[in-house]
CSV table of C-alpha atoms in Angstrom, one decimal:
chain,number,residue,atom,x,y,z
A,1,MET,CA,62.7,22.7,-34.9
A,2,GLU,CA,60.5,22.2,-38.2
A,3,ASP,CA,58.7,24.9,-39.9
A,4,ILE,CA,55.2,25.7,-38.7
A,5,ALA,CA,53.8,24.2,-42.0
A,6,SER,CA,55.7,20.6,-40.8
A,7,TRP,CA,54.5,21.1,-37.5
A,8,ALA,CA,50.8,21.0,-38.9
A,9,HIS,CA,51.7,18.3,-40.5
A,10,GLU,CA,52.6,16.7,-37.3
A,11,GLU,CA,50.0,17.4,-35.6
A,12,VAL,CA,47.0,16.6,-37.7
A,13,GLY,CA,48.4,14.9,-41.3
A,14,GLN,CA,46.8,11.5,-40.2
A,15,ALA,CA,43.2,13.0,-39.7
A,16,GLU,CA,40.8,10.7,-41.1
A,17,LEU,CA,38.7,13.1,-42.7
A,18,GLY,CA,37.0,10.8,-46.0
A,19,ASP,CA,39.0,12.6,-48.5
A,20,ALA,CA,42.6,13.2,-48.2
A,21,ARG,CA,41.9,16.6,-50.1
A,22,ARG,CA,39.7,17.6,-46.8
A,23,THR,CA,42.9,16.2,-44.6
A,24,ALA,CA,45.0,19.0,-46.7
A,25,ARG,CA,43.1,21.7,-46.6
A,26,LEU,CA,42.7,21.0,-42.5
A,27,THR,CA,47.0,20.9,-42.3
A,28,ARG,CA,46.8,24.0,-44.5
A,29,LEU,CA,44.3,25.7,-42.3
A,30,LEU,CA,46.3,24.9,-39.2
A,31,ALA,CA,49.9,26.3,-40.6
A,32,ARG,CA,47.5,29.5,-41.1
A,33,VAL,CA,46.0,29.8,-38.1
A,34,ALA,CA,49.6,29.0,-35.8
A,35,ALA,CA,51.1,32.0,-38.1
A,36,SER,CA,48.3,34.1,-37.4
A,37,PRO,CA,46.4,32.8,-34.0
A,38,ALA,CA,42.7,34.8,-33.7
A,39,GLY,CA,39.2,34.3,-32.7
A,40,ARG,CA,37.9,35.1,-35.6
A,41,VAL,CA,38.0,33.2,-39.6
A,42,THR,CA,38.4,36.8,-40.9
A,43,GLN,CA,41.0,37.4,-38.7
A,44,VAL,CA,43.2,34.9,-39.3
A,45,PHE,CA,42.6,34.8,-43.3
A,46,ASP,CA,42.6,38.4,-44.5
A,47,ASN,CA,42.3,36.7,-48.2
A,48,GLY,CA,38.9,36.4,-49.4
A,49,ALA,CA,39.6,33.0,-51.6
A,50,GLU,CA,41.5,31.3,-48.4
A,51,ARG,CA,38.6,33.0,-46.1
A,52,GLU,CA,36.2,31.6,-47.6
A,53,ALA,CA,37.8,27.6,-48.1
A,54,ALA,CA,38.0,28.1,-44.2
A,55,TYR,CA,34.6,28.4,-44.0
A,56,ARG,CA,33.6,26.1,-46.0
A,57,PHE,CA,35.3,23.8,-43.9
A,58,LEU,CA,34.0,24.1,-40.5
A,59,GLU,CA,30.8,24.4,-42.3
A,60,ASN,CA,31.1,20.5,-44.0
A,61,ASP,CA,28.8,18.3,-42.3
A,62,ARG,CA,31.1,15.1,-43.1
A,63,ILE,CA,34.3,16.7,-41.4
A,64,ALA,CA,33.3,16.1,-37.7
A,65,ALA,CA,35.9,17.9,-34.6
A,66,ALA,CA,36.6,14.4,-33.3
A,67,SER,CA,38.1,13.5,-36.2
A,68,ILE,CA,40.4,16.4,-36.0
A,69,LEU,CA,40.9,15.6,-31.9
A,70,GLU,CA,42.0,12.5,-32.8
A,71,ALA,CA,44.9,13.0,-35.1
A,72,HIS,CA,46.2,15.6,-32.7
A,73,ARG,CA,45.6,13.1,-29.8
A,74,LEU,CA,48.0,10.8,-31.4
A,75,ALA,CA,50.5,13.0,-32.1
A,76,VAL,CA,50.4,13.5,-28.2
A,77,ALA,CA,51.0,9.9,-27.4
A,78,ARG,CA,54.0,9.8,-29.9
A,79,ARG,CA,55.2,12.2,-27.7
A,80,ALA,CA,54.6,11.0,-24.8
A,81,THR,CA,56.2,7.5,-25.4
A,82,ALA,CA,59.5,9.3,-24.5
A,83,PHE,CA,58.9,9.8,-20.7
A,84,PRO,CA,58.0,7.1,-18.5
A,85,TYR,CA,55.0,8.9,-16.7
A,86,VAL,CA,53.4,11.9,-18.1
A,87,TYR,CA,51.1,14.2,-16.1
A,88,VAL,CA,47.5,14.9,-17.1
A,89,ALA,CA,46.0,18.1,-16.4
A,90,ILE,CA,41.7,17.9,-16.3
A,91,ASP,CA,39.6,20.4,-15.8
A,92,GLN,CA,36.4,22.6,-16.9
A,93,SER,CA,36.5,25.7,-18.2
A,94,ALA,CA,33.3,28.1,-19.6
A,95,MET,CA,33.5,29.4,-22.8
A,96,GLN,CA,31.4,32.5,-23.2
A,97,LEU,CA,29.8,33.1,-26.9
A,98,THR,CA,28.3,35.8,-28.7
A,99,ASP,CA,24.5,34.2,-29.3
A,100,ARG,CA,22.5,37.5,-30.9
A,101,ASN,CA,19.2,35.4,-31.0
A,102,GLY,CA,20.0,33.2,-27.9
A,103,SER,CA,19.2,29.9,-30.0
A,104,VAL,CA,22.8,28.7,-30.6
A,105,PHE,CA,24.8,28.0,-27.3
A,106,GLY,CA,23.5,27.5,-23.9
A,107,PRO,CA,23.9,28.9,-20.5
A,108,ILE,CA,27.0,29.4,-18.7
A,109,SER,CA,26.5,29.8,-15.6
A,110,GLY,CA,23.7,28.4,-12.8
A,111,GLY,CA,22.1,32.1,-13.2
A,112,HIS,CA,22.2,32.3,-16.5
A,113,THR,CA,24.2,35.1,-17.0
A,114,GLY,CA,25.8,35.1,-20.7
A,115,THR,CA,25.7,32.2,-23.2
A,116,GLY,CA,28.4,29.7,-24.5
A,117,VAL,CA,29.8,26.5,-24.3
A,118,GLN,CA,31.7,24.0,-21.9
A,119,ALA,CA,34.3,22.6,-22.0
A,120,MET,CA,36.4,19.4,-20.4
A,121,SER,CA,40.2,19.4,-21.0
A,122,ALA,CA,42.5,16.9,-20.6
A,123,LEU,CA,46.0,18.5,-21.0
A,124,VAL,CA,49.5,15.9,-21.0
A,125,VAL,CA,52.4,17.5,-19.8
A,126,ALA,CA,55.9,16.0,-19.9
A,127,PRO,CA,57.4,15.9,-16.3
A,128,ASP,CA,59.5,18.3,-17.0
A,129,GLY,CA,56.2,20.8,-16.6
A,130,VAL,CA,56.2,21.4,-20.9
A,131,PRO,CA,52.3,20.7,-22.5
A,132,LEU,CA,52.4,17.8,-24.8
A,133,GLY,CA,48.9,18.2,-25.8
A,134,LEU,CA,45.3,17.4,-25.4
A,135,SER,CA,44.3,13.9,-25.2
A,136,ALA,CA,40.5,14.6,-24.4
A,137,LEU,CA,38.5,17.5,-25.4
A,138,GLU,CA,34.8,17.2,-24.8
A,139,LEU,CA,32.5,20.1,-25.7
A,140,TRP,CA,28.8,20.5,-24.7
A,141,THR,CA,25.9,23.5,-24.3
A,142,ARG,CA,24.2,23.4,-21.3
A,143,SER,CA,19.9,23.1,-21.0
A,144,THR,CA,18.4,26.2,-20.3
A,145,GLU,CA,16.3,24.4,-17.7
A,146,ARG,CA,18.0,24.4,-13.8
A,147,ALA,CA,19.4,21.8,-11.7
A,148,PRO,CA,17.7,20.4,-8.8
A,149,ASP,CA,18.3,21.3,-5.8
A,150,TYR,CA,21.1,19.6,-4.6
A,151,HIS,CA,19.4,17.5,-1.7
A,152,HIS,CA,16.6,16.5,-4.4
A,153,ASP,CA,18.7,15.6,-7.1
A,154,TYR,CA,17.8,12.2,-8.4
A,155,ARG,CA,19.3,12.0,-11.6
A,156,THR,CA,21.8,9.2,-13.0
A,157,VAL,CA,25.5,10.1,-13.8
A,158,ASP,CA,25.1,9.9,-17.2
A,159,GLU,CA,22.5,12.6,-16.5
A,160,ARG,CA,24.9,15.3,-15.0
A,161,GLU,CA,28.6,16.6,-16.3
A,162,THR,CA,30.3,14.6,-14.1
A,163,ARG,CA,29.9,12.3,-17.0
A,164,PHE,CA,32.8,14.3,-18.8
A,165,TRP,CA,35.1,14.2,-16.3
A,166,LEU,CA,34.6,10.1,-16.6
A,167,ALA,CA,34.6,11.0,-20.3
A,168,ALA,CA,37.9,12.5,-20.1
A,169,ALA,CA,39.6,10.4,-17.6
A,170,ARG,CA,38.2,6.8,-19.9
A,171,GLN,CA,40.1,8.5,-22.7
A,172,THR,CA,43.1,9.4,-21.8
A,173,ALA,CA,43.1,5.9,-19.9
A,174,THR,CA,42.6,4.6,-23.4
A,175,LEU,CA,45.1,6.4,-25.9
A,176,MET,CA,47.9,6.1,-23.8
A,177,GLN,CA,47.4,1.8,-23.0
A,178,THR,CA,47.2,1.9,-26.8
A,179,ALA,CA,49.9,4.4,-28.0
A,180,ALA,CA,51.8,4.6,-25.7
A,181,PRO,CA,51.7,1.2,-23.0
A,182,GLU,CA,54.8,2.2,-21.6
A,183,THR,CA,53.9,5.6,-20.4
A,184,LEU,CA,52.3,6.1,-17.3
A,185,PRO,CA,49.6,8.6,-17.1
A,186,TRP,CA,49.0,10.5,-14.2
A,187,LEU,CA,45.8,12.1,-14.0
A,188,GLN,CA,45.5,15.7,-11.6
A,189,MET,CA,42.0,17.0,-11.1
A,190,ASP,CA,40.1,19.6,-9.0
A,191,ARG,CA,37.8,19.3,-6.6
A,192,GLY,CA,34.7,19.5,-9.1
A,193,ALA,CA,36.2,15.5,-9.8
A,194,ASP,CA,35.8,14.7,-6.0
A,195,SER,CA,32.9,12.3,-6.9
A,196,ALA,CA,31.9,8.7,-6.1
A,197,HIS,CA,31.7,7.6,-9.4
A,198,VAL,CA,34.6,9.4,-10.8
A,199,LEU,CA,36.7,8.1,-8.0
A,200,LEU,CA,36.1,4.7,-8.3
A,201,GLU,CA,36.3,4.9,-12.1
A,202,LEU,CA,40.1,5.9,-11.8
A,203,ALA,CA,40.6,2.7,-9.8
A,204,LYS,CA,39.6,1.2,-12.3
A,205,LEU,CA,41.2,2.7,-15.4
A,206,GLY,CA,45.1,2.0,-14.7
A,207,VAL,CA,46.3,5.3,-14.3
A,208,ALA,CA,47.9,7.0,-11.8
A,209,TYR,CA,45.6,9.7,-9.9
A,210,THR,CA,45.4,12.7,-7.8
A,211,VAL,CA,42.1,14.6,-7.0
A,212,ARG,CA,41.6,17.4,-4.4
A,213,ALA,CA,39.2,16.6,-2.2
A,214,SER,CA,36.3,18.7,-1.3
A,215,ILE,CA,34.3,16.7,0.9
A,216,ASN,CA,34.7,15.5,4.6
A,217,ARG,CA,34.0,11.3,3.2
A,218,ARG,CA,33.0,8.9,5.6
A,219,ILE,CA,36.1,6.5,5.7
A,220,ARG,CA,36.0,2.9,7.3
A,221,PRO,CA,35.5,1.3,10.1
A,222,ARG,CA,32.3,3.5,10.1
A,223,HIS,CA,31.9,2.4,14.2
A,224,GLY,CA,32.0,6.1,15.2
A,225,ARG,CA,31.2,7.8,12.5
A,226,ARG,CA,35.2,8.3,11.2
A,227,TYR,CA,35.7,11.0,9.0
A,228,LEU,CA,38.7,11.8,6.6
A,229,PHE,CA,39.3,15.2,7.8
A,230,ASP,CA,39.7,13.6,11.1
A,231,ALA,CA,42.0,11.2,10.4
A,232,ILE,CA,44.8,13.1,9.0
A,233,ARG,CA,44.7,15.3,11.8
A,234,ARG,CA,45.5,12.9,14.3
A,235,ARG,CA,48.4,11.5,11.9
A,236,PRO,CA,52.4,12.9,13.0
A,237,VAL,CA,53.8,15.7,10.6
A,238,LEU,CA,55.6,13.5,8.1
A,239,GLY,CA,57.8,16.8,7.5
A,240,SER,CA,58.0,20.1,6.6
A,241,TYR,CA,59.7,21.8,3.6
A,242,PRO,CA,59.8,25.9,3.1
A,243,LEU,CA,57.9,27.3,0.4
A,244,GLU,CA,58.3,30.7,-1.4
A,245,VAL,CA,54.8,32.1,-1.8
A,246,ARG,CA,53.3,35.3,-3.7
A,247,ARG,CA,50.9,37.8,-1.4
A,248,GLU,CA,50.3,41.3,-2.4
A,249,GLY,CA,53.0,41.6,-5.2
A,250,ARG,CA,55.6,39.9,-2.9
A,251,ARG,CA,57.4,36.7,-2.2
A,252,VAL,CA,57.3,35.6,1.2
A,253,ALA,CA,59.0,33.2,2.9
A,254,THR,CA,56.7,30.0,4.6
A,255,THR,CA,56.7,26.5,5.5
A,256,ILE,CA,54.7,23.8,4.4
A,257,GLU,CA,53.7,21.1,6.8
A,258,VAL,CA,52.8,17.7,4.9
A,259,ARG,CA,50.6,14.8,6.6
A,260,ALA,CA,49.9,11.7,5.4
A,261,VAL,CA,47.4,8.5,5.8
A,262,ARG,CA,45.9,5.7,4.4
A,263,VAL,CA,42.5,5.2,4.3
A,264,VAL,CA,39.3,3.3,3.3
A,265,LEU,CA,36.7,5.7,2.0
A,266,ASP,CA,33.2,4.9,2.4
A,267,LEU,CA,31.5,5.5,-1.4
A,268,ALA,CA,27.6,6.0,-1.8
A,269,VAL,CA,26.7,5.4,-5.9
A,270,GLY,CA,23.4,5.6,-7.0
A,271,LYS,CA,21.0,7.7,-6.1
A,272,ARG,CA,20.8,9.9,-3.5
A,273,GLY,CA,19.4,8.1,0.3
A,274,ARG,CA,19.2,4.7,-1.8
A,275,ALA,CA,23.0,4.2,-2.9
A,276,PRO,CA,24.8,0.7,-1.8
A,277,TRP,CA,28.0,1.9,-0.3
A,278,ARG,CA,31.7,0.7,-1.6
A,279,PRO,CA,35.2,0.6,0.0
A,280,LEU,CA,38.0,2.4,-2.0
A,281,GLU,CA,41.5,2.5,-0.5
A,282,VAL,CA,43.3,5.6,-1.0
A,283,THR,CA,45.9,7.7,0.2
A,284,PHE,CA,45.4,11.2,1.7
A,285,VAL,CA,47.7,13.4,1.6
A,286,GLU,CA,47.6,17.1,3.1
A,287,ALA,CA,49.7,20.1,2.5
A,288,ARG,CA,49.1,22.7,4.7
A,289,GLU,CA,50.9,26.6,5.5
A,290,VAL,CA,52.1,27.1,9.3
A,291,GLY,CA,52.8,30.1,10.8
A,292,VAL,CA,50.9,32.5,9.2
A,293,GLY,CA,49.9,35.5,10.6
A,294,ALA,CA,46.0,37.0,10.7
A,295,ASP,CA,46.8,39.8,7.9
A,296,SER,CA,48.3,37.4,5.6
A,297,GLY,CA,45.3,35.7,3.9
A,298,GLU,CA,44.0,32.1,3.7
A,299,PRO,CA,46.8,29.7,4.7
A,300,ILE,CA,47.4,27.4,1.8
A,301,LEU,CA,45.7,24.3,2.4
A,302,TRP,CA,45.6,20.7,-0.3
A,303,ARG,CA,44.5,18.1,0.5
A,304,LEU,CA,44.9,15.1,-1.8
A,305,LEU,CA,43.6,11.9,-2.4
A,306,THR,CA,45.6,9.7,-4.5
A,307,ASN,CA,46.5,6.1,-5.5
A,308,HIS,CA,50.3,7.1,-5.2
A,309,PRO,CA,52.4,5.2,-2.8
A,310,VAL,CA,53.4,7.4,0.4
A,311,ALA,CA,55.6,6.4,3.0
A,312,THR,CA,58.1,9.1,3.5
A,313,LEU,CA,57.9,13.0,2.6
A,314,GLU,CA,59.5,12.2,-0.8
A,315,ASP,CA,56.7,10.1,-1.7
A,316,ALA,CA,54.3,13.3,-1.1
A,317,ARG,CA,56.2,16.0,-2.3
A,318,ALA,CA,55.9,13.7,-5.6
A,319,VAL,CA,52.5,13.9,-5.1
A,320,ILE,CA,52.3,17.3,-4.2
A,321,ALA,CA,54.6,18.4,-6.8
A,322,GLY,CA,52.0,16.9,-9.5
A,323,TYR,CA,49.5,19.0,-8.4
A,324,THR,CA,50.7,22.2,-8.9
A,325,MET,CA,50.9,21.0,-13.1
A,326,ARG,CA,47.3,20.8,-12.9
A,327,TRP,CA,48.1,24.7,-13.0
A,328,ARG,CA,49.1,24.0,-16.2
A,329,VAL,CA,45.5,23.1,-17.8
A,330,GLU,CA,44.4,27.0,-16.6
A,331,ASP,CA,47.2,28.6,-18.5
A,332,PHE,CA,45.7,26.8,-21.8
A,333,HIS,CA,42.9,27.4,-21.3
A,334,LEU,CA,43.7,31.2,-20.7
A,335,ALA,CA,45.8,30.8,-23.8
A,336,TRP,CA,42.7,29.7,-25.5
A,337,LYS,CA,39.8,31.6,-24.6
A,338,SER,CA,41.2,35.0,-24.2
A,339,GLY,CA,44.8,35.1,-25.1
A,340,THR,CA,46.7,34.2,-27.6
A,341,CYS,CA,43.4,32.0,-29.7
A,342,ARG,CA,40.9,34.7,-28.3
A,343,ILE,CA,38.2,31.7,-29.4
A,344,GLU,CA,35.9,33.4,-27.7
A,345,ASP,CA,35.8,36.4,-30.2
A,346,SER,CA,34.4,33.4,-32.7
A,347,HIS,CA,31.3,34.8,-34.0
A,348,LEU,CA,30.7,31.2,-35.9
A,349,ARG,CA,26.8,30.6,-35.9
A,350,SER,CA,26.6,26.5,-35.4
A,351,VAL,CA,27.7,24.5,-32.5
A,352,PRO,CA,29.6,21.8,-35.3
A,353,ALA,CA,31.4,24.6,-37.0
A,354,PHE,CA,32.7,26.3,-33.6
A,355,ALA,CA,33.2,22.6,-32.3
A,356,LYS,CA,35.8,22.5,-35.1
A,357,TRP,CA,37.5,25.7,-35.1
A,358,ALA,CA,37.7,25.6,-31.1
A,359,THR,CA,39.4,22.4,-31.7
A,360,ILE,CA,42.0,23.8,-34.4
A,361,LEU,CA,42.7,27.1,-32.0
A,362,ALA,CA,43.0,24.9,-29.6
A,363,THR,CA,45.6,23.1,-30.5
A,364,VAL,CA,47.6,26.1,-32.0
A,365,ALA,CA,46.9,27.0,-28.1
A,366,VAL,CA,48.9,23.7,-27.0
A,367,ARG,CA,52.0,24.6,-29.1
A,368,ALA,CA,52.1,28.5,-27.8
A,369,GLN,CA,52.0,27.3,-23.8
A,370,ARG,CA,54.5,24.9,-25.0
A,371,LEU,CA,56.9,27.6,-26.2
A,372,LYS,CA,56.3,30.2,-23.6
A,373,THR,CA,57.0,27.4,-20.7
A,374,LEU,CA,60.4,26.5,-22.7
A,375,ALA,CA,61.2,30.1,-22.7
A,376,ARG,CA,60.9,30.5,-19.4
A,377,GLU,CA,62.5,27.2,-18.0
A,378,THR,CA,65.0,26.9,-20.5
A,379,PRO,CA,65.5,30.0,-21.8
A,380,ASP,CA,69.2,30.2,-23.1
A,381,VAL,CA,68.8,27.2,-25.1
A,382,PRO,CA,69.2,28.0,-29.3
A,383,ALA,CA,65.8,29.5,-30.8
A,384,LEU,CA,66.1,27.1,-33.3
A,385,THR,CA,66.0,24.5,-31.2
A,386,GLU,CA,62.0,25.4,-31.3
A,387,PHE,CA,61.8,28.3,-34.3
A,388,SER,CA,62.8,27.2,-38.2
A,389,PRO,CA,65.3,29.3,-39.3
A,390,ASP,CA,62.4,31.2,-41.6
A,391,GLU,CA,60.4,31.8,-38.5
A,392,VAL,CA,63.8,33.4,-36.7
A,393,ASP,CA,64.2,35.7,-39.9
A,394,ALA,CA,60.9,36.8,-40.0
A,395,VAL,CA,60.8,38.0,-36.2
A,396,LEU,CA,64.5,39.8,-36.6
A,397,LEU,CA,62.6,41.5,-39.6
A,398,LEU,CA,59.6,42.7,-37.9
A,399,ARG,CA,61.2,43.3,-34.1
A,400,ARG,CA,64.4,44.3,-35.5
A,401,PRO,CA,65.6,44.2,-31.9
A,402,LYS,CA,68.3,46.7,-30.5
A,403,ASN,CA,71.9,46.3,-30.1
A,404,HIS,CA,71.6,42.3,-31.1
A,405,ASP,CA,74.5,41.0,-33.0
A,406,PRO,CA,72.3,40.0,-36.7
A,407,ALA,CA,75.3,37.5,-36.5
A,408,VAL,CA,74.7,35.6,-33.5
A,409,PRO,CA,72.1,33.6,-33.1
A,410,PRO,CA,68.9,34.5,-30.2
A,411,THR,CA,67.9,32.9,-27.4
A,412,LEU,CA,64.7,31.0,-27.1
A,413,GLY,CA,64.0,33.2,-24.5
A,414,GLN,CA,64.5,36.4,-26.2
A,415,LEU,CA,62.9,35.2,-29.4
A,416,VAL,CA,60.0,34.5,-27.5
A,417,ARG,CA,59.8,37.6,-25.8
A,418,TRP,CA,59.9,39.5,-29.2
A,419,ILE,CA,57.1,37.6,-30.1
A,420,ALA,CA,55.7,39.0,-27.4
A,421,ASP,CA,56.4,42.2,-27.9
A,422,LEU,CA,55.3,42.7,-31.4
A,423,GLY,CA,52.0,41.3,-30.1
A,424,GLY,CA,51.4,44.0,-27.2
A,425,TYR,CA,53.5,42.8,-24.6
A,426,THR,CA,54.6,45.7,-22.3
A,427,GLY,CA,56.5,43.7,-19.3
A,428,LYS,CA,53.8,44.5,-17.4
A,429,SER,CA,51.1,41.4,-15.0
A,430,SER,CA,48.6,44.0,-16.3
């Protein structure tokens, strides 16, 4: 693999920032952060001149976080062209940030405990589970005004946080259609996306999608008041398969039963109580764990709405396997917020500056997740497939692993573990 400077150029070297010198500065800044990721600018740059240059870049009003992200998005699309389809895991997360005056950021929860920024991330993942990068990233601060009670909430979709789910889906669809038209994006979304507006929009975007159902919706025909969860219970079992799960620190063998049914949802849009009802035909797949004792905890139960055709157990398992990729975005959020990059440690005091810094660190967090995934899935490939010779030599010099022959190139799994050791990893889950 090319060295870290070449990687940084691949990610953001084409950024349109209004001046080639700004793009060059961004590329150097990204490379430096990737070499020594941290949440604070002062932790990344120990040289006073470099630190001052980074602050000037982040505080420059002529540079937008969206322009940095756009360069990364195009790099992601180029990588995606190698595959017939990619998964896109979309989810929301909150970042708690220091705000001494309480005037820069917004509340991160309905209870107004803590301040920070909300993020909606769309992580593109290759079919083998390796992260490729972000196709969308929305950052916003919440108002201090409480949202209306559910039964009295007459806000439009543009006034709700649902609009960020819509934005992430639209941006992903547009990116893939323009920059990777031969690659089908398969969006994977959690229960927060189980909204009539989101489901109807997904059906128009020309993407594959899977959304975890949280609402027992009405289905057509409506006579007899039929509901979604009742419909699946009436279906015969499509098949079952064994699964190993972790419970109370040990692995346990269990069985997953699968059912599927084609239904027409009756979706209400507009203001509550005055909404027109619109039909949407989808496949409903249910994966249910069976034979679980009362003392074994809550059994697995996934209810998934998808436009992927399901005629066989293999089709249904493809939907379920795709949804497991949604956890990749949670791993990314962990690496970005409190793991490798620690963006929550940031002490930047303006939302625009924080957005630029967060976008840069998000790019680095994706790279870290990619390396971690490859080290787990393909640990025996040579480390030089993902690291430059200089990076390998630097790790060997710093780590000085025992019983390693310097004449034998390390594997990817070995090198990533040594890097983790240098960062303080002890091999324990805690």
